[in-house]
Amino acid sequence: MTTTIQVRTNQATKKTAQLILEKLGLDLSTAINIYLVQIIEKQGIPFEVVTENGMTPAEEKKILKEIVWAKRHGKRYASAKALHDAILKE
């Protein structure tokens, strides 16, 4: 038994995807079905979802937490020379 899924996307995205899929010998419906099967098999998105800086949302969240911690608890230096001297002492 089949069912219908309606997806909203802009016309340029649809057209470009169709052109690429045509070169692969696939239509849009088949490609979407492949994607859905992969979601089921992987139990999630079948590729890594990253933010615009190339990190996963979890990696980005971890780094942001580290930045907040460093701002609250990190050492501060009056100058680059003071930082350099502190590094050399360690």
mmCIF file of C-alpha atoms in Angstrom:
data_model
loop_
_atom_site.group_PDB
_atom_site.id
_atom_site.type_symbol
_atom_site.label_atom_id
_atom_site.label_comp_id
_atom_site.label_asym_id
_atom_site.label_seq_id
_atom_site.Cartn_x
_atom_site.Cartn_y
_atom_site.Cartn_z
ATOM 1 C CA MET A 1 0.000 0.000 0.000
ATOM 2 C CA THR A 2 1.388 3.408 -0.917
ATOM 3 C CA THR A 3 0.688 6.830 0.523
ATOM 4 C CA THR A 4 1.311 10.382 -0.600
ATOM 5 C CA ILE A 5 3.654 12.882 1.031
ATOM 6 C CA GLN A 6 3.495 16.572 0.127
ATOM 7 C CA VAL A 7 6.698 18.561 0.552
ATOM 8 C CA ARG A 8 7.060 22.309 0.156
ATOM 9 C CA THR A 9 10.288 23.539 -1.408
ATOM 10 C CA ASN A 10 11.235 26.369 -3.716
ATOM 11 C CA GLN A 11 11.057 25.786 -7.444
ATOM 12 C CA ALA A 12 14.806 26.175 -8.058
ATOM 13 C CA THR A 13 15.656 23.517 -5.457
ATOM 14 C CA LYS A 14 13.188 21.076 -6.972
ATOM 15 C CA LYS A 15 14.364 21.720 -10.530
ATOM 16 C CA THR A 16 18.062 21.396 -9.657
ATOM 17 C CA ALA A 17 17.473 18.206 -7.684
ATOM 18 C CA GLN A 18 15.463 16.725 -10.552
ATOM 19 C CA LEU A 19 18.252 17.484 -13.046
ATOM 20 C CA ILE A 20 20.854 15.805 -10.827
ATOM 21 C CA LEU A 21 18.635 12.806 -10.134
ATOM 22 C CA GLU A 22 17.872 12.430 -13.841
ATOM 23 C CA LYS A 23 21.627 12.039 -14.479
ATOM 24 C CA LEU A 24 21.608 9.292 -11.847
ATOM 25 C CA GLY A 25 18.659 7.576 -13.488
ATOM 26 C CA LEU A 26 16.289 8.393 -10.632
ATOM 27 C CA ASP A 27 13.141 10.421 -10.288
ATOM 28 C CA LEU A 28 12.332 12.614 -7.299
ATOM 29 C CA SER A 29 9.858 10.132 -5.833
ATOM 30 C CA THR A 30 12.407 7.293 -5.902
ATOM 31 C CA ALA A 31 15.091 9.501 -4.346
ATOM 32 C CA ILE A 32 12.769 10.551 -1.522
ATOM 33 C CA ASN A 33 11.857 6.904 -0.913
ATOM 34 C CA ILE A 34 15.568 6.012 -0.732
ATOM 35 C CA TYR A 35 16.022 8.810 1.800
ATOM 36 C CA LEU A 36 13.110 7.598 3.940
ATOM 37 C CA VAL A 37 14.406 4.007 3.936
ATOM 38 C CA GLN A 38 17.847 5.272 4.997
ATOM 39 C CA ILE A 39 16.281 7.224 7.890
ATOM 40 C CA ILE A 40 14.701 3.977 9.065
ATOM 41 C CA GLU A 41 17.899 1.935 8.649
ATOM 42 C CA LYS A 42 20.118 4.525 10.372
ATOM 43 C CA GLN A 43 17.462 5.427 12.951
ATOM 44 C CA GLY A 44 18.154 9.072 12.171
ATOM 45 C CA ILE A 45 19.255 11.420 9.421
ATOM 46 C CA PRO A 46 21.498 9.350 7.106
ATOM 47 C CA PHE A 47 24.186 12.010 6.904
ATOM 48 C CA GLU A 48 25.864 14.319 9.361
ATOM 49 C CA VAL A 49 23.941 17.520 9.972
ATOM 50 C CA VAL A 50 26.379 20.366 10.556
ATOM 51 C CA THR A 51 26.109 24.054 11.256
ATOM 52 C CA GLU A 52 27.478 26.647 8.845
ATOM 53 C CA ASN A 53 30.888 26.400 10.533
ATOM 54 C CA GLY A 54 31.084 22.660 9.832
ATOM 55 C CA MET A 55 30.339 21.446 13.352
ATOM 56 C CA THR A 56 27.484 19.273 14.470
ATOM 57 C CA PRO A 57 24.971 21.051 16.701
ATOM 58 C CA ALA A 58 26.268 18.969 19.649
ATOM 59 C CA GLU A 59 29.890 19.999 18.963
ATOM 60 C CA GLU A 60 28.878 23.628 18.654
ATOM 61 C CA LYS A 61 26.897 23.480 21.912
ATOM 62 C CA LYS A 62 29.879 21.902 23.727
ATOM 63 C CA ILE A 63 32.269 24.591 22.488
ATOM 64 C CA LEU A 64 29.849 27.361 23.446
ATOM 65 C CA LYS A 65 29.576 25.881 26.964
ATOM 66 C CA GLU A 66 33.389 25.800 27.170
ATOM 67 C CA ILE A 67 33.550 29.448 26.119
ATOM 68 C CA VAL A 68 31.047 30.441 28.813
ATOM 69 C CA TRP A 69 33.046 28.458 31.403
ATOM 70 C CA ALA A 70 36.325 30.038 30.275
ATOM 71 C CA LYS A 71 34.839 33.534 30.490
ATOM 72 C CA ARG A 72 33.721 32.866 34.077
ATOM 73 C CA HIS A 73 36.664 30.827 35.356
ATOM 74 C CA GLY A 74 39.530 31.339 32.939
ATOM 75 C CA LYS A 75 42.668 33.319 33.651
ATOM 76 C CA ARG A 76 42.935 36.850 32.310
ATOM 77 C CA TYR A 77 46.090 38.587 31.253
ATOM 78 C CA ALA A 78 46.824 42.287 30.950
ATOM 79 C CA SER A 79 48.868 41.815 27.798
ATOM 80 C CA ALA A 80 50.080 39.277 25.276
ATOM 81 C CA LYS A 81 53.475 39.390 26.991
ATOM 82 C CA ALA A 82 51.910 38.454 30.332
ATOM 83 C CA LEU A 83 50.157 35.519 28.654
ATOM 84 C CA HIS A 84 53.390 34.462 26.954
ATOM 85 C CA ASP A 85 55.308 34.613 30.235
ATOM 86 C CA ALA A 86 52.624 32.543 32.004
ATOM 87 C CA ILE A 87 52.776 29.881 29.292
ATOM 88 C CA LEU A 88 56.555 29.659 29.587
ATOM 89 C CA LYS A 89 56.294 29.201 33.374
ATOM 90 C CA GLU A 90 54.019 26.140 32.997
#
